[in-house]
Amino acid sequence: MKFTAKIVTILIIVFCGNLFPQKKAEVDFLLKQISKKYDKNTLFTTSTVDKTVRSTTLDTNYVITELSTEHLVSEILGNSKNDIDPQIIALVELKIPNQFTPTNNIKVNSNLGKYITVEFSISKLAELINNNDVKSISIGNKGYPELDESIKKIGVDKARQDFFYTGKGVIVGIIDKGIDIENDDFKNEDGTSRILYFWDQVDTWNPTDIVGQLPNSFTYGTEWNANEINNGDCVHQDINGHGTHVAGVAAGNGRATSNNQPSGTYVGIAPKADLIVVNHSSNNSQSFAFTLVDAIMWIDEKATELGKPWVINISMGWGGPRDGTSRLEEACSLAIATSTGKGKIVVKSAGNSGYSSQKPEKKIHCSGIGGESDAVSKTLTVQTQTNNNSETIWLEYFYSASNYYSVFIGTPSGRIVGPFSEDNGTGEPGYGLVTTDGLIGIHNEHFDETFTDPYHSSDDITSDKYIVITLQDITYDDTLYSIADGDWKIYMDGNMVYDKPWDGYIHSVNLNNNANTPGYCYFDDASYDNTKLITEPGNAFNIITVGSFNSKNSFVDISGTTRDFSQDYPMEQISSFSSPGPTRDGRDKPDIYAPGALVASSLSSSFPITIDNTYFLEQDDRHYNLSGTSMAAPHVTGAIALLLEQSVFLKKNWGYIEILNLLNQSKTSQGYLDIYGALKINHISNPCSPLIIKKEKQINGTTQPKLEVTNKGVTNNEK
């Protein structure tokens, strides 16, 4: 007998049963409509599946089932179980720029012309889908964080001594996982907060609250101003600690201390800058990529009101085509370009996907170029640990529009699935094959005909083609078919003359990583390519992307023990974890490198200290060592704050181009940040520098001091 099984997530069915008054058939219809306008980022889900069977005529060797195309909904509902009708933040591409009429049910936040960000409840999704102004709808994926001695390596100490810039009058924006609002590193000497505004995007606003309000121009989250923060009304806690650490690197003033240690030891790059902070995600929920666009626009709005230039740090990353043309990267570029403030610079961490022998799971990229008679194969090594019907592997491949490739897979058991040429796949769009090696989905430029390509704009900035491959556990006919362990072969077969390589990425893996011995999935040594790994939106055309180098490989912890990591972090070398470039379209990235290994910075008071992580504590018990490009990026963010302060003093209006030129002119031969060199290029005497007694003069027989405003190394002193 021949069957097709439609797979719908249990979560969707159960939740929708509580959510909507419609019958199940009506819910199914809604989900079908979703599939007509969804981002390729939302094509597949890792949710548990249920079996609903209907008959059809198919190949007798396989059962074709529908892959879980409700990722768009299930990820939202899965993290909003206690919300009767959860809210969605989506990026909408308009058929005609600036032509969209908001309704009571669909509210516009950011308007970028071609794109808008909107908020709506899940029950109103069909209304948005059926809006004639809408070309496509995208919900982003989850974003991942990318994280004393470092200041010496990049010339901060010398710059402070000679130039006296501190970031005063500049806004440092932090978009991250929150911040420890009560941390002394973010307070002035009088105890008032340096955080002028804080937007908690994931806080559910309650109109009956006495304090806190919706941010102007936006429809979700809670905004807190400096008065409310100083009054203790904001109760946000940074349990993750990542955002606090990042903010401390960029702009901490080092006031926090204990254990009889002197304050001022761990001072950030721009210790007198003002802070505007966005909590982009909570610790237990999905971080939707397109709220990033709103965060940029909101910081610009606040900085413009204050009349101050701004620089924003983003130490988080997403997958995608990595060539500047994804919806996320294009929307971020437009948000920056359409901002009205001064400076308008966004700094992004490169990502932590660089390979080292200790981290085989970092081998997430392969590439190749294939001829008409020679298919190129790459080996994907998979090891699962438990068969519980929830494991998923998602791969994505990109190749030039001028090329024609077929794709097929060899399973560990020797089965061949495919080949599938362009516009073909395993069944209808979104369907896969149930095999003894698990559920296999392959789609080569094979999507619903009403679907709009999310990675490229309609004016054909680029025309790359896209392949999605998924491997999933599945229970079918009361039998569990799990992803097979062993080597999987992915073949790319060039059908016509080729001119550019293709690139394949492991987009996401769920192999029960909470198990004592987690599963793994990576390309083998002969297959992986340790290039083109910059995470999004770091490939955007007007964002400064930062990689990591090792400026420190040992420290004395809180117990007085010297911790040595010299084997992991050889000095003055690019960190092995740092994602290498270039972008997929061949542009040089990262733009610059900064310290990212064992960076000591502000510790959130809410961060749980355990036996396992105590030894990363510094002796003052208020600062903590972390490694990652997340830590490298805020070094550059702080440096740019100093340059923007210099720009104001020089009565200039430096932006992305001018700042990037200064960084490029001054960076070392290895590409490392040199703040001193960057400030020196345009340095003249700073009126904020202290008065220095230089000469003595006799007046009425009495020796009098003569004051001369001076800076070391400056010849045109003001007197």
XYZ file of C-alpha atoms in Angstrom:
719
model
C 0.000 0.000 0.000
C 1.215 3.536 -0.785
C 0.794 6.452 1.566
C 1.549 10.110 2.035
C 1.599 11.494 5.542
C 1.066 15.110 6.371
C 3.227 16.059 9.320
C 1.934 18.820 11.569
C 3.648 19.686 14.817
C 1.848 18.461 17.906
C 2.562 21.819 19.455
C 0.703 23.638 16.714
C -2.377 21.422 16.880
C -2.648 21.493 20.652
C -1.988 25.191 20.994
C -4.200 26.231 18.131
C -6.970 24.208 19.711
C -6.802 26.539 22.710
C -6.090 29.620 20.643
C -8.693 29.733 17.932
C -12.422 28.996 17.938
C -12.070 27.555 14.414
C -12.320 23.884 13.732
C -9.180 21.928 12.977
C -9.863 22.170 9.233
C -9.854 25.949 9.491
C -6.584 25.875 11.407
C -5.065 23.632 8.741
C -6.205 26.122 6.122
C -4.505 28.953 7.997
C -1.265 27.001 8.202
C -1.482 26.265 4.495
C -1.791 29.983 3.818
C 1.270 30.612 5.960
C 3.319 28.393 3.692
C 2.532 30.669 0.752
C 4.333 33.649 2.264
C 7.159 32.598 4.496
C 10.868 33.213 4.705
C 13.105 30.318 3.697
C 14.556 30.763 7.169
C 11.242 29.367 8.415
C 10.979 26.379 6.112
C 11.638 23.609 8.586
C 11.205 23.051 12.294
C 12.712 20.809 14.915
C 9.391 20.174 16.612
C 7.933 16.763 17.379
C 5.659 15.509 14.626
C 2.310 13.737 14.533
C 1.087 11.373 11.830
C -1.957 12.095 9.730
C -2.303 9.711 6.795
C -3.949 10.086 3.409
C -3.653 7.823 0.367
C -1.946 8.709 -2.905
C -0.018 7.088 -5.730
C 3.724 7.334 -5.091
C 6.997 5.510 -5.537
C 6.602 2.191 -3.730
C 10.098 2.470 -2.234
C 9.315 5.441 -0.034
C 6.602 7.203 1.870
C 6.498 10.915 1.122
C 5.545 13.115 4.062
C 5.151 16.821 4.534
C 8.002 18.447 6.395
C 7.073 20.786 9.209
C 6.539 24.035 7.313
C 4.914 25.641 10.343
C 8.278 26.686 11.781
C 7.094 30.265 11.447
C 4.321 29.586 13.950
C 5.654 26.735 16.044
C 8.788 28.527 17.207
C 6.682 31.462 18.354
C 4.029 29.393 20.068
C 6.623 27.087 21.529
C 8.045 29.988 23.486
C 4.725 31.615 24.302
C 2.827 28.751 25.891
C 1.269 30.941 28.550
C 0.122 33.616 26.106
C -3.410 33.168 24.798
C -2.674 35.056 21.576
C 1.076 35.729 21.315
C 2.499 38.666 19.407
C 4.756 38.361 16.354
C 7.335 40.851 15.101
C 7.832 40.332 11.369
C 9.608 41.972 8.467
C 7.241 42.662 5.581
C 8.400 43.385 2.042
C 5.978 45.720 0.279
C 4.924 45.502 -3.341
C 5.242 49.291 -3.582
C 7.659 51.063 -1.176
C 5.957 53.095 1.562
C 2.515 51.836 0.541
C 0.914 50.060 3.482
C -2.084 51.025 5.569
C -1.849 49.825 9.185
C -4.950 48.525 10.911
C -5.996 48.032 14.490
C -4.727 44.470 14.227
C -1.456 45.117 12.361
C 0.770 47.883 13.668
C 3.809 49.305 11.885
C 7.005 49.921 13.845
C 9.941 50.735 11.526
C 9.403 51.999 7.975
C 12.356 51.416 5.654
C 10.486 52.129 2.438
C 10.849 48.746 0.798
C 10.409 46.977 4.141
C 8.403 47.586 7.276
C 8.484 45.820 10.623
C 5.049 45.032 11.991
C 3.559 43.641 15.170
C 0.427 41.515 15.183
C -1.102 38.683 17.171
C -0.910 35.174 15.752
C -4.679 35.074 15.323
C -4.416 37.942 12.820
C -1.767 36.337 10.631
C -4.245 35.509 7.862
C -5.207 39.186 7.666
C -1.594 40.135 6.953
C -1.150 37.285 4.475
C -4.166 38.466 2.493
C -3.159 42.140 2.471
C -2.717 43.241 -1.147
C 0.160 45.581 -0.232
C 2.273 42.684 1.058
C 4.809 40.976 -1.160
C 6.286 38.636 1.452
C 6.565 38.076 5.194
C 9.654 37.004 7.115
C 10.163 35.847 10.679
C 13.821 35.587 11.623
C 15.651 32.787 13.369
C 17.211 32.719 16.783
C 20.330 34.833 17.276
C 23.338 33.548 19.193
C 25.823 35.475 21.361
C 29.346 35.763 20.037
C 31.703 37.005 23.203
C 42.566 44.975 31.680
C 45.186 43.561 29.374
C 43.416 44.157 26.116
C 43.552 47.950 26.315
C 47.343 47.928 26.205
C 47.388 45.851 23.039
C 45.259 48.334 21.116
C 46.801 51.576 22.403
C 44.031 52.716 24.752
C 46.327 53.473 27.689
C 48.579 55.670 25.557
C 45.599 57.345 23.914
C 44.178 58.227 27.342
C 47.510 59.645 28.410
C 48.036 61.770 25.318
C 44.597 62.620 23.925
C 42.182 62.549 26.902
C 39.169 61.331 24.917
C 36.687 59.310 26.990
C 33.589 59.039 24.807
C 31.928 61.970 26.543
C 28.956 63.281 24.590
C 28.639 60.101 22.524
C 25.924 57.438 22.693
C 27.064 53.825 22.866
C 24.138 51.615 21.937
C 24.123 48.010 23.125
C 21.751 45.516 21.493
C 22.187 42.304 23.438
C 20.730 40.090 26.156
C 20.131 42.929 28.591
C 22.376 44.654 31.114
C 22.922 44.770 34.873
C 21.348 48.174 35.468
C 22.642 48.424 39.048
C 26.252 47.635 38.148
C 28.599 50.367 39.380
C 30.542 50.197 36.107
C 27.564 51.951 34.511
C 27.073 54.614 37.180
C 28.503 58.092 37.615
C 30.447 59.173 40.689
C 27.237 60.545 42.219
C 25.541 57.165 41.837
C 23.247 58.124 38.966
C 23.001 55.793 36.007
C 24.863 56.345 32.753
C 22.089 54.375 31.044
C 19.838 57.068 29.580
C 17.275 54.689 28.106
C 16.589 50.976 28.256
C 14.161 49.128 25.977
C 13.223 45.651 27.124
C 11.816 44.253 23.874
C 10.658 41.021 25.454
C 8.907 42.529 28.469
C 5.117 42.317 28.158
C 3.799 45.822 28.640
C 0.941 46.172 31.068
C -1.098 49.408 30.737
C -1.845 49.330 34.458
C 1.816 49.496 35.398
C 2.705 52.645 37.289
C 6.124 52.961 35.642
C 7.577 51.968 32.311
C 5.936 52.724 28.993
C 5.764 51.653 25.391
C 8.640 53.188 23.423
C 7.619 55.994 21.105
C 6.875 54.802 17.557
C 6.929 51.147 18.616
C 4.228 48.785 19.791
C 5.882 46.245 22.077
C 8.187 45.899 25.050
C 8.811 48.428 27.808
C 10.931 51.569 27.722
C 12.620 52.923 30.826
C 14.182 56.376 31.047
C 17.016 57.558 33.269
C 14.699 58.877 35.993
C 12.886 55.550 36.257
C 16.182 53.680 36.308
C 17.601 55.968 39.007
C 14.420 55.597 41.068
C 14.808 51.822 41.035
C 11.612 51.285 39.054
C 13.222 49.097 36.395
C 13.669 45.580 37.763
C 15.302 43.983 34.720
C 18.032 41.429 35.489
C 20.747 40.196 33.151
C 20.827 36.529 34.119
C 22.782 35.600 31.016
C 25.554 38.136 31.727
C 26.549 38.526 28.088
C 25.164 42.024 27.558
C 26.695 43.328 30.786
C 30.110 42.004 29.806
C 29.862 43.494 26.307
C 28.764 46.892 27.643
C 31.626 46.862 30.137
C 34.194 46.360 27.375
C 32.796 49.212 25.304
C 31.985 51.718 28.030
C 32.430 50.455 31.611
C 34.147 52.927 33.939
C 35.658 50.362 36.327
C 33.973 51.661 39.489
C 32.676 48.217 40.480
C 35.014 46.359 42.846
C 35.246 44.395 46.096
C 37.694 42.175 48.032
C 39.863 45.207 48.813
C 40.833 45.539 45.159
C 41.249 49.086 43.806
C 38.568 50.424 41.495
C 39.513 51.531 38.013
C 41.373 48.346 37.103
C 38.859 47.181 34.500
C 37.932 50.319 32.606
C 36.216 50.062 29.237
C 37.279 51.890 26.105
C 34.845 54.833 26.403
C 34.198 55.194 30.159
C 32.280 58.483 29.937
C 30.009 57.643 27.037
C 26.274 57.562 27.630
C 24.511 54.232 27.200
C 21.264 53.348 25.443
C 20.524 49.642 25.771
C 18.106 47.197 24.155
C 17.327 43.791 25.610
C 16.914 41.998 22.303
C 16.048 38.588 23.710
C 15.227 36.824 26.941
C 17.025 33.766 28.185
C 14.130 31.399 27.514
C 12.571 32.675 24.292
C 13.248 33.039 20.629
C 15.163 36.122 19.559
C 13.477 37.300 16.395
C 16.011 38.759 14.014
C 13.903 41.603 12.712
C 13.401 43.242 16.103
C 17.062 44.114 15.532
C 15.922 46.608 12.895
C 13.548 48.245 15.374
C 16.338 48.413 17.955
C 18.597 50.314 15.552
C 15.820 52.747 14.645
C 14.895 53.298 18.313
C 18.467 54.067 19.377
C 18.757 56.506 16.478
C 15.510 58.172 17.574
C 16.739 58.646 21.146
C 20.241 59.787 20.170
C 18.775 62.275 17.689
C 16.546 63.736 20.412
C 19.656 64.152 22.566
C 21.668 65.631 19.686
C 24.506 63.131 20.162
C 26.314 60.874 17.664
C 25.868 57.150 18.128
C 27.613 53.851 17.612
C 25.819 50.542 18.174
C 27.311 47.198 19.166
C 25.726 43.913 18.052
C 27.472 40.861 19.488
C 24.970 38.335 18.178
C 24.764 36.443 14.915
C 22.473 34.611 12.515
C 22.896 32.222 9.602
C 21.963 32.937 5.997
C 23.570 33.500 2.597
C 26.300 35.705 4.113
C 26.580 37.997 1.105
C 24.749 41.164 2.190
C 21.520 40.323 0.383
C 19.458 38.461 2.968
C 16.406 40.227 4.275
C 18.105 40.701 7.636
C 21.263 42.251 6.193
C 19.413 44.390 3.668
C 16.966 45.627 6.312
C 19.792 46.500 8.723
C 21.593 48.378 5.940
C 18.432 50.340 5.170
C 17.844 51.067 8.862
C 21.315 52.575 9.150
C 21.056 54.503 5.884
C 17.649 55.997 6.710
C 18.577 56.971 10.280
C 18.580 60.700 10.914
C 21.178 60.985 13.663
C 24.911 61.622 13.666
C 27.627 59.014 13.451
C 25.214 56.203 12.581
C 27.727 53.378 12.881
C 26.942 49.744 13.638
C 29.619 47.302 14.780
C 29.043 43.556 14.532
C 30.999 40.571 15.858
C 32.293 38.273 13.114
C 31.033 35.111 14.798
C 32.637 32.149 16.538
C 32.506 29.590 13.746
C 36.256 29.367 13.184
C 37.557 25.817 13.324
C 40.050 24.393 15.808
C 41.070 20.782 16.366
C 39.377 20.884 19.782
C 36.051 21.861 18.200
C 35.222 19.539 15.278
C 31.601 20.682 15.417
C 32.827 24.022 14.016
C 33.360 22.394 10.611
C 30.064 23.749 9.319
C 30.971 24.918 5.796
C 31.895 23.173 2.580
C 32.309 24.466 -0.957
C 33.098 23.201 -4.397
C 32.734 23.638 -8.109
C 31.477 20.821 -10.298
C 31.637 19.979 -13.987
C 29.167 18.310 -16.289
C 30.637 14.845 -15.873
C 31.999 14.868 -12.336
C 29.726 15.217 -9.309
C 31.473 16.662 -6.254
C 30.708 14.935 -2.962
C 31.142 16.179 0.592
C 30.927 13.977 3.660
C 28.750 14.898 6.621
C 29.595 12.917 9.764
C 26.666 12.408 12.136
C 26.521 10.868 15.597
C 23.252 10.950 17.531
C 22.927 9.934 21.175
C 19.247 9.259 21.809
C 16.427 8.343 19.486
C 13.512 10.327 20.824
C 11.777 11.561 17.689
C 13.060 15.126 17.982
C 16.479 15.289 16.345
C 16.963 17.472 13.288
C 19.783 18.594 10.984
C 19.237 21.468 8.577
C 21.675 22.239 5.724
C 21.499 25.043 3.187
C 23.390 25.364 -0.092
C 23.806 28.389 -2.365
C 24.955 28.475 -5.994
C 25.091 31.024 -8.808
C 22.041 31.668 -10.978
C 24.205 31.152 -14.053
C 24.895 27.561 -12.962
C 22.712 24.467 -13.050
C 23.239 21.846 -10.369
C 21.505 18.661 -9.381
C 21.805 17.424 -5.809
C 21.553 13.929 -4.379
C 22.417 12.207 -1.098
C 24.025 8.916 -0.162
C 22.894 7.676 3.255
C 25.010 5.661 5.735
C 23.117 2.522 4.704
C 24.047 3.034 1.045
C 20.692 4.387 -0.149
C 20.778 7.084 -2.868
C 18.130 9.824 -2.664
C 17.926 11.924 -5.806
C 19.224 13.439 -7.979
C 17.010 16.513 -7.954
C 17.589 19.200 -10.549
C 16.501 22.804 -10.203
C 12.796 23.240 -9.357
C 12.586 19.680 -8.041
C 12.738 17.918 -4.699
C 11.432 15.113 -2.524
C 7.775 15.334 -3.452
C 5.884 18.602 -3.471
C 7.556 21.690 -1.991
C 8.143 21.041 1.701
C 7.857 17.251 1.507
C 10.419 14.576 2.385
C 11.021 10.833 2.165
C 10.559 8.460 5.087
C 13.455 5.991 4.980
C 15.165 3.653 7.410
C 17.839 6.383 7.689
C 15.269 8.925 8.859
C 13.128 11.551 7.170
C 15.061 13.146 4.290
C 14.017 16.423 2.677
C 15.771 17.863 -0.388
C 14.519 20.908 -2.299
C 16.563 22.506 -5.095
C 15.061 25.929 -5.815
C 11.811 24.086 -5.144
C 9.300 26.156 -3.227
C 5.701 27.230 -3.445
C 5.134 29.220 -6.639
C 3.769 32.171 -4.671
C 6.856 32.231 -2.499
C 9.159 35.244 -2.744
C 12.874 34.589 -2.423
C 13.856 35.976 1.003
C 17.569 36.212 0.370
C 17.555 38.519 -2.615
C 15.654 41.644 -3.554
C 13.295 41.827 -6.500
C 15.700 44.034 -8.456
C 18.173 41.133 -8.671
C 21.036 42.479 -6.588
C 22.125 38.881 -6.836
C 20.442 35.810 -8.229
C 21.927 32.929 -6.283
C 19.946 29.726 -6.115
C 19.117 27.923 -2.905
C 18.945 24.294 -1.761
C 17.481 23.115 1.539
C 18.378 19.680 2.929
C 16.873 18.368 6.168
C 17.392 15.165 8.115
C 14.836 14.419 10.830
C 13.639 11.739 13.194
C 10.099 10.655 12.439
C 7.536 8.267 13.848
C 5.533 6.790 10.997
C 3.003 3.986 11.270
C 4.009 3.529 14.945
C 7.651 3.002 13.968
C 10.469 5.411 14.849
C 12.875 6.168 12.002
C 15.830 8.068 13.433
C 18.596 9.972 11.693
C 21.208 7.351 10.877
C 24.642 7.613 12.462
C 27.661 7.563 10.193
C 28.783 9.314 7.019
C 26.272 11.009 4.741
C 27.418 11.975 1.234
C 26.017 15.121 -0.372
C 26.644 15.307 -4.116
C 26.518 18.441 -6.283
C 26.447 17.610 -9.988
C 27.059 20.433 -12.462
C 24.679 20.140 -15.416
C 26.059 23.049 -17.462
C 29.138 25.264 -17.632
C 29.937 26.600 -14.184
C 31.704 29.830 -13.240
C 31.396 30.180 -9.469
C 31.675 27.819 -6.504
C 28.727 26.661 -4.477
C 28.668 26.899 -0.693
C 27.013 24.564 1.787
C 26.399 25.307 5.472
C 25.147 23.419 8.485
C 22.437 25.889 9.421
C 21.203 24.277 12.624
C 21.544 21.028 14.544
C 19.377 19.544 17.279
C 20.958 16.275 18.398
C 19.960 16.228 22.057
C 22.849 18.384 23.130
C 21.566 18.363 26.692
C 22.568 14.719 27.000
C 25.641 13.780 29.027
C 27.355 12.885 25.778
C 25.918 15.243 23.143
C 25.531 14.278 19.524
C 27.476 15.967 16.773
C 27.349 16.763 13.085
C 30.127 18.220 10.933
C 31.833 17.984 7.561
C 34.864 15.703 7.613
C 38.445 16.934 7.225
C 38.477 16.373 3.473
C 35.220 18.275 2.989
C 35.091 21.314 5.235
C 36.122 24.811 4.166
C 37.195 27.203 6.931
C 36.241 30.373 5.007
C 33.136 32.514 4.373
C 31.819 32.069 7.911
C 30.928 35.641 8.937
C 27.526 35.531 10.640
C 24.721 37.881 9.664
C 24.262 40.810 9.626
C 28.053 41.152 9.566
C 28.152 40.877 5.775
C 25.995 43.969 5.257
C 27.541 46.693 3.147
C 27.605 49.424 5.824
C 28.392 47.500 9.015
C 31.880 47.248 10.544
C 32.667 43.606 11.301
C 35.179 42.609 13.969
C 37.217 39.440 14.364
C 39.228 38.387 17.418
C 42.922 38.136 18.176
C 44.589 36.855 21.343
C 45.908 39.598 23.619
C 45.946 37.514 26.805
C 46.284 33.826 27.623
C 46.579 33.730 31.413
C 45.237 35.492 34.490
C 45.097 35.199 38.278
C 41.646 34.124 39.414
C 39.719 35.017 42.563
C 41.484 32.282 44.551
C 44.921 33.604 43.598
C 45.569 30.748 41.174
C 47.196 31.499 37.830
C 45.102 30.139 34.988
C 47.128 29.353 31.878
C 45.455 29.085 28.458
C 48.556 29.513 26.327
C 47.815 26.338 24.378
C 44.369 27.620 23.437
C 45.286 31.246 22.809
C 48.820 31.757 21.449
C 49.662 35.423 21.879
C 49.211 37.913 19.050
C 47.507 35.337 16.825
C 44.023 35.507 15.334
C 41.791 33.509 17.674
C 40.983 30.060 16.348
C 37.289 30.555 17.129
C 37.026 33.804 15.127
C 34.875 33.386 12.017
C 36.990 33.960 8.910
C 35.901 35.764 5.770
C 35.517 36.718 3.072
C 31.819 37.259 2.442
C 30.237 34.827 0.001
C 30.362 37.496 -2.707
C 34.107 37.952 -2.170
C 34.430 41.113 -0.052
C 37.159 41.221 2.591
C 35.799 40.644 6.086
C 36.310 41.007 8.994
C 37.147 44.693 8.621
C 39.393 44.686 11.675
C 40.483 42.506 14.614
C 40.409 43.334 18.334
C 41.108 41.424 21.571
C 38.556 38.673 22.147
C 40.302 35.963 24.175
C 40.009 36.005 27.975
C 38.709 39.557 28.146
C 37.971 40.688 31.710
C 34.890 42.868 31.939
C 31.804 43.637 34.000
C 30.052 40.754 35.761
C 26.276 40.867 36.075
C 25.142 40.518 39.683
C 22.396 38.161 38.460
C 24.741 35.815 36.616
C 24.851 32.446 38.430
C 28.375 31.621 39.571
C 29.004 27.880 39.902
C 31.954 25.672 40.744
C 32.522 25.168 37.027
C 32.877 28.851 36.181
C 34.308 30.340 39.381
C 37.854 30.154 38.073
C 37.050 32.739 35.374
C 36.402 35.350 38.092
C 38.939 38.119 38.572
C 40.217 38.839 42.075
C 37.806 41.720 42.661
C 34.804 39.356 42.256
C 33.121 41.948 40.027
C 34.746 41.184 36.694
C 34.839 38.019 34.675
C 36.819 36.557 31.779
C 34.996 35.591 28.603
C 36.193 34.772 25.098
C 34.597 35.304 21.705
C 34.187 37.821 18.941
C 31.395 39.162 21.161
C 34.187 40.565 23.295
C 36.234 41.822 20.328
C 33.437 43.892 18.783
C 32.876 46.246 21.767
C 36.582 47.159 21.742
C 35.968 48.641 18.302
C 32.626 50.106 19.390
C 34.372 51.929 22.234
C 37.157 53.069 19.907
C 34.588 54.526 17.520
C 32.974 56.368 20.441
C 36.332 58.067 21.042
C 36.620 58.929 17.348
C 33.098 60.360 17.344
C 34.001 62.506 20.349
C 37.020 63.707 18.376
C 34.738 64.364 15.404
C 32.535 66.641 17.521
C 35.586 68.515 18.811
C 36.832 69.018 15.240
C 33.326 70.137 14.174
C 33.161 67.267 11.720
C 30.310 64.892 11.025
C 32.109 61.607 10.560
C 30.062 58.601 9.564
C 30.668 55.044 8.425
C 33.027 55.880 5.538
C 35.216 58.310 7.480
C 35.442 56.105 10.572
C 36.230 52.971 8.572
C 38.951 54.870 6.709
C 40.513 55.959 10.011
C 40.451 52.406 11.347
C 41.956 51.054 8.133
C 44.685 53.690 8.004
C 45.769 53.014 11.562
C 45.368 49.254 12.011
C 48.492 47.126 12.255
C 49.927 45.041 9.443
C 48.026 42.049 10.881
C 44.779 44.031 10.740
C 44.621 44.646 14.508
C 42.906 47.673 16.045
C 45.171 50.604 17.004
C 43.108 53.246 18.783
C 46.079 55.491 19.434
C 46.978 55.526 15.757
C 43.399 56.249 14.712
C 43.067 59.233 17.066
C 46.490 60.580 16.153
C 45.634 61.000 12.457
C 43.477 64.092 13.086
C 44.724 65.071 16.522
C 44.988 68.661 17.605
C 44.866 70.047 21.120
C 41.765 68.987 23.014
C 40.249 71.720 25.218
C 39.161 69.008 27.642
C 42.794 68.217 28.402
C 44.014 69.280 31.854
C 45.878 72.555 32.301
C 49.574 71.949 32.813
C 51.980 74.396 34.485
C 54.789 74.902 31.974
C 56.647 78.177 32.811
C 57.165 80.691 35.572
C 57.026 84.492 35.260
C 58.104 87.377 37.562
C 55.301 89.843 38.412
C 56.056 92.632 40.892
C 59.010 90.670 42.161
C 56.903 87.548 42.778
C 57.228 84.317 40.842
C 53.870 83.513 39.226
C 52.899 80.346 37.382
C 51.953 80.652 33.729
C 49.271 78.236 32.613
C 49.477 76.691 29.168
C 46.873 74.326 27.732
C 48.872 71.543 26.163
C 48.812 67.964 25.056
C 51.857 65.745 24.866
C 53.348 65.621 21.404
C 51.386 68.637 20.099
C 53.294 71.582 18.664
C 50.446 74.079 18.171
C 49.681 74.586 21.869
C 46.891 76.960 22.811
C 47.984 79.536 25.384
